[in-house]
PDB file of C-alpha atoms in Angstrom:
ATOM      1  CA  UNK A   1     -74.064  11.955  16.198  1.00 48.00           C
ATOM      2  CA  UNK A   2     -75.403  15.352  17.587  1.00 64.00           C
ATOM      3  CA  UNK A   3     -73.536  18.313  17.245  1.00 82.00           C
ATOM      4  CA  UNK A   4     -72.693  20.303  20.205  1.00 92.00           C
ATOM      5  CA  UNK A   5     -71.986  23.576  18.962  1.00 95.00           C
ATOM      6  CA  UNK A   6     -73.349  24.320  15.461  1.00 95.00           C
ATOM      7  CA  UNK A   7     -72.252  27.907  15.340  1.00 97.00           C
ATOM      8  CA  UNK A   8     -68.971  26.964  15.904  1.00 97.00           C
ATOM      9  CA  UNK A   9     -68.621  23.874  13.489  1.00 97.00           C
ATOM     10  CA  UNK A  10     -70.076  26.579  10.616  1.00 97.00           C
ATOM     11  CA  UNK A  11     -67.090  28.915  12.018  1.00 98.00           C
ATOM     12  CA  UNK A  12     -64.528  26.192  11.759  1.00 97.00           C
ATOM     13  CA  UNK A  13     -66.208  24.903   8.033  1.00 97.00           C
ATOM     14  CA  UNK A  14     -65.372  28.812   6.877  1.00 98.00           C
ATOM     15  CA  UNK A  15     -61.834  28.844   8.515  1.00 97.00           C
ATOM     16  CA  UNK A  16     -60.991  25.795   6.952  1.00 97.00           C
ATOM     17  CA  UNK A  17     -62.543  27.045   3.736  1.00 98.00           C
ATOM     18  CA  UNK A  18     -60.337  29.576   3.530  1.00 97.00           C
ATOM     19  CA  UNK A  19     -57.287  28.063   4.143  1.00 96.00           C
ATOM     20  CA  UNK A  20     -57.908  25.791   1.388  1.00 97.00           C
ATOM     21  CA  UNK A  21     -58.712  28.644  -1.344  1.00 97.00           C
ATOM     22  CA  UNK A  22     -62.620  27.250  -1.727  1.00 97.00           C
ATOM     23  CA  UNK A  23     -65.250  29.328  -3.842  1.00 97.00           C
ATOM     24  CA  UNK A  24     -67.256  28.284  -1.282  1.00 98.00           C
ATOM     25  CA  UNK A  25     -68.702  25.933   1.792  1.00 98.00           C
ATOM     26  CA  UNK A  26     -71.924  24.085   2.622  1.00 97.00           C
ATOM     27  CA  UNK A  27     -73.605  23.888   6.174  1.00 96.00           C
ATOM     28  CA  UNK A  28     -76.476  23.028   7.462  1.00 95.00           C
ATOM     29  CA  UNK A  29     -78.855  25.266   7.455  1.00 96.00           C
ATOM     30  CA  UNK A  30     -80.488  27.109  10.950  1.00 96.00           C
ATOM     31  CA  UNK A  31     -81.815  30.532  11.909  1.00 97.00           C
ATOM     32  CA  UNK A  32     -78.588  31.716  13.866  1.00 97.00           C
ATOM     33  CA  UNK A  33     -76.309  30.547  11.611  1.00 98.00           C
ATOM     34  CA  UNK A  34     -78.432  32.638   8.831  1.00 98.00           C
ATOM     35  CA  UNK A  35     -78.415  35.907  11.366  1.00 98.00           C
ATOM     36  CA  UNK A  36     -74.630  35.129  11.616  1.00 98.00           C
ATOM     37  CA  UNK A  37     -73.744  34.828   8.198  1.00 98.00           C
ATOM     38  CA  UNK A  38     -75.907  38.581   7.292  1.00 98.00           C
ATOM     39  CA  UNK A  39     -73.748  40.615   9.489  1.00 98.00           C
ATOM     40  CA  UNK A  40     -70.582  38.441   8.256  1.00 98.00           C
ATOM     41  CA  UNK A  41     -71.778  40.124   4.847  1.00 98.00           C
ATOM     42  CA  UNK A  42     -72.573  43.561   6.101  1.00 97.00           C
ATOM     43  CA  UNK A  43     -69.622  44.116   6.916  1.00 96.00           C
ATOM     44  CA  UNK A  44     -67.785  42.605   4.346  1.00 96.00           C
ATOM     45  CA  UNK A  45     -66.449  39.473   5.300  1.00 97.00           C
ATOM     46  CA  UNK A  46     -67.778  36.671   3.017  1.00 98.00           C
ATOM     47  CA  UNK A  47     -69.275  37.930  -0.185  1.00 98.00           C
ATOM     48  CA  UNK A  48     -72.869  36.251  -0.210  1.00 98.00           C
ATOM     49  CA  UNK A  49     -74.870  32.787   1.028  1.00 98.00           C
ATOM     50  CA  UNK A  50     -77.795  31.233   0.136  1.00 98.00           C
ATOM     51  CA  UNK A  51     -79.967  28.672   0.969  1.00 96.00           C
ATOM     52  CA  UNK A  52     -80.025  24.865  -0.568  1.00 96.00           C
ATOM     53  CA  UNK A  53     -81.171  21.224  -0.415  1.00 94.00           C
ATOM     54  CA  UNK A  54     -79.195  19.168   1.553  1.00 88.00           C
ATOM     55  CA  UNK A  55     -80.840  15.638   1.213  1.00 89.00           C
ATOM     56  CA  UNK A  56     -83.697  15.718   3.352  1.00 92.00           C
ATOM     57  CA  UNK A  57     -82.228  18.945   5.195  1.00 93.00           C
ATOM     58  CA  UNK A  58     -81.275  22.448   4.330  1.00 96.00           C
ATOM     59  CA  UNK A  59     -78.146  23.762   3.612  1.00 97.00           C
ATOM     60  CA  UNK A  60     -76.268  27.108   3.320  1.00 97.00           C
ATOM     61  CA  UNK A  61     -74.087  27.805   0.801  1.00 98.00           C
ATOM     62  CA  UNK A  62     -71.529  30.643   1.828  1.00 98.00           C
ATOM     63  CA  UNK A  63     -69.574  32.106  -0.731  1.00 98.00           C
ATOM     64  CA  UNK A  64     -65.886  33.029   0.471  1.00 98.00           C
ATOM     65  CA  UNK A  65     -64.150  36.292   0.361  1.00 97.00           C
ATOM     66  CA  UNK A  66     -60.628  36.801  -0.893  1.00 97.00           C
ATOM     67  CA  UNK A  67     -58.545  40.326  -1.316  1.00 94.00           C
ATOM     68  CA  UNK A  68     -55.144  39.657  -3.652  1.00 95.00           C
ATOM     69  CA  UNK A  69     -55.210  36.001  -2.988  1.00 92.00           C
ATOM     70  CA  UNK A  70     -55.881  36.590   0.801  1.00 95.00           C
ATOM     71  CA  UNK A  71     -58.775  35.596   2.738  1.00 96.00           C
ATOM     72  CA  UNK A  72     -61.032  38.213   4.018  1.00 96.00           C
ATOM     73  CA  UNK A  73     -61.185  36.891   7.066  1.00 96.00           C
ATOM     74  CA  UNK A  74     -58.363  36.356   8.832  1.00 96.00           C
ATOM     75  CA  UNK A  75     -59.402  35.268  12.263  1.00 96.00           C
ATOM     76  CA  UNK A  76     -62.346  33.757  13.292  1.00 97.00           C
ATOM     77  CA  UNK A  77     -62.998  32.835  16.627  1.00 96.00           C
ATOM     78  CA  UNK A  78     -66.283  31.131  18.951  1.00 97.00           C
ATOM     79  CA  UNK A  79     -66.167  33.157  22.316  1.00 97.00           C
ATOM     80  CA  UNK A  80     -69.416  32.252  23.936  1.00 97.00           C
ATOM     81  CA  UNK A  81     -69.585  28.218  23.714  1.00 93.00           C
ATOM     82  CA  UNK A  82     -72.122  25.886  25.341  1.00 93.00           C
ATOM     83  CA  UNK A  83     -70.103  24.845  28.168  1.00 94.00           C
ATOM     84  CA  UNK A  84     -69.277  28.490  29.183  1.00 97.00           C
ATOM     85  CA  UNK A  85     -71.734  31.344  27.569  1.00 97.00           C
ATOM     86  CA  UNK A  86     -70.496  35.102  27.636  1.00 98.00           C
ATOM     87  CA  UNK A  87     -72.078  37.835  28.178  1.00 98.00           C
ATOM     88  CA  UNK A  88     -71.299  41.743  27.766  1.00 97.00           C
ATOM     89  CA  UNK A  89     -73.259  44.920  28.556  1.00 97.00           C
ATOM     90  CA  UNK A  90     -73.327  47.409  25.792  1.00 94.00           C
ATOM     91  CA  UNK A  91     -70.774  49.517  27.338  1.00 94.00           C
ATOM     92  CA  UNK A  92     -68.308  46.868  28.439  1.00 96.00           C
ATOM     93  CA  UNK A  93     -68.461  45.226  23.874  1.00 95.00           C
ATOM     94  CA  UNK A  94     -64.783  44.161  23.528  1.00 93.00           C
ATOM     95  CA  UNK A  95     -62.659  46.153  20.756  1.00 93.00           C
ATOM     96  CA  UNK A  96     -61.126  43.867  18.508  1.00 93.00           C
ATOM     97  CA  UNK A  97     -57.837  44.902  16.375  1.00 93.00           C
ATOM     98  CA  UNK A  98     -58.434  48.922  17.591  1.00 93.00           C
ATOM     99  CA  UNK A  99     -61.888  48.850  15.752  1.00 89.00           C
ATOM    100  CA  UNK A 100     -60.928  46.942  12.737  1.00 94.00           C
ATOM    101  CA  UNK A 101     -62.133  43.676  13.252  1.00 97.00           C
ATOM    102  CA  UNK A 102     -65.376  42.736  14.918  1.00 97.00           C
ATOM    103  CA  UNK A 103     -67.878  41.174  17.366  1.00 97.00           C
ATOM    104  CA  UNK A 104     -70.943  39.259  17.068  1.00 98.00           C
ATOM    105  CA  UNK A 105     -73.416  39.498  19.831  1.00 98.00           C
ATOM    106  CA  UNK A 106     -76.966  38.112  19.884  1.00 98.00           C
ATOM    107  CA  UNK A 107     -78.953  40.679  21.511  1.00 98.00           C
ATOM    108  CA  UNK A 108     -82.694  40.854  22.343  1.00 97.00           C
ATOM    109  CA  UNK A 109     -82.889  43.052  18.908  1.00 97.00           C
ATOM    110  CA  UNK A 110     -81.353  40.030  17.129  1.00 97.00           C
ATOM    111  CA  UNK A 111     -77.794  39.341  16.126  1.00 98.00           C
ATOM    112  CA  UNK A 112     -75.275  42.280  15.450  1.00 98.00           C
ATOM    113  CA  UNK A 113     -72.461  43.786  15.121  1.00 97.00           C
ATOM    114  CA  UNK A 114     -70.311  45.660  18.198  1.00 97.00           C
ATOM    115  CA  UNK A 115     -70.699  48.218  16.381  1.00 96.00           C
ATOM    116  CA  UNK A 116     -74.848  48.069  15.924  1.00 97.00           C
ATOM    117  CA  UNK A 117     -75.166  47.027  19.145  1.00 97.00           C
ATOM    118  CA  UNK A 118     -73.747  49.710  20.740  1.00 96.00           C
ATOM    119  CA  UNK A 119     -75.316  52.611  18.467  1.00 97.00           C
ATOM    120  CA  UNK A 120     -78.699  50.167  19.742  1.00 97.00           C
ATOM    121  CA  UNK A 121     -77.300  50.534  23.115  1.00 97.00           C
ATOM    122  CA  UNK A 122     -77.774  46.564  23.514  1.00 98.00           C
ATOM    123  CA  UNK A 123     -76.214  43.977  24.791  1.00 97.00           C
ATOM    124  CA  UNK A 124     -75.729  40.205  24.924  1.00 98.00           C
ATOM    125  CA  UNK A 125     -74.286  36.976  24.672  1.00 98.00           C
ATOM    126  CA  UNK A 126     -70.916  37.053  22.457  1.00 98.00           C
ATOM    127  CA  UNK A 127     -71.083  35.082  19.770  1.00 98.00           C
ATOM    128  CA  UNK A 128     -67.697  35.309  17.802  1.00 98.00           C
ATOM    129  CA  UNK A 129     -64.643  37.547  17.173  1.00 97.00           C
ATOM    130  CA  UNK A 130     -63.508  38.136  13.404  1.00 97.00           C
ATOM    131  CA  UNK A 131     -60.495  40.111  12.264  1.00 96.00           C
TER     132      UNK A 131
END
């Protein structure tokens, strides 16, 4: 069965991750989801991944974040999905939480932060909301 939306499914494997205290979870392995998962760990949202056999496919590894028994991440969310993309100028990048959560936005400079793409002055399709 194909998968429709593999940035979300890797989303929804971290959510559910969390929720269920895991070190960590697998998924398979692809460029965005790789792009994704660095600025996850910039800025401190899951504490590392890393790539491994899956079979006859690759896999990532992404190792989970807590703080006093809490997940890092509290909110994850796919804005931009394949049956309705959205897209944001660099001056119109949604605030999420007053600046304490953030956005990811593929941009022509690759994918960042709301923060990094608007110091870039990008930008782009919105990928995801965390908080």
């Amino acid at each position: 069965m194909a998968l429709t939306d593999p940035l979300g499914d890797m989303l929804t494997r971290i959510r559910n991750g969390q929720r269920a205290k895991k070190d960590s979870v697998v998924s398979p392995a692809s460029k965005l989801r790789a792009r994704v998962l660095d600025v996850l760990q910039r800025e401190g949202y899951i504490r590392g991944y890393s790539e491994e056999a899956l079979g006859a496919h690759k896999g990532l590894r992404i190792e989970l974040k807590y703080f006093e028994g809490q997940p890092a991440i509290q909110h994850v969310a796919r804005v931009s999905n394949p049956g309705r993309r959205v897209y944001s100028g660099s001056s119109e990048l949604p605030v999420i939480r007053n600046g304490l959560g953030i956005t990811i936005v593929s941009t022509p400079k690759g994918v960042l932060s709301d923060a990094e793409a608007r110091e870039a002055n990008v930008g782009g399709e919105i990928l995801a909301e965390v908080f």
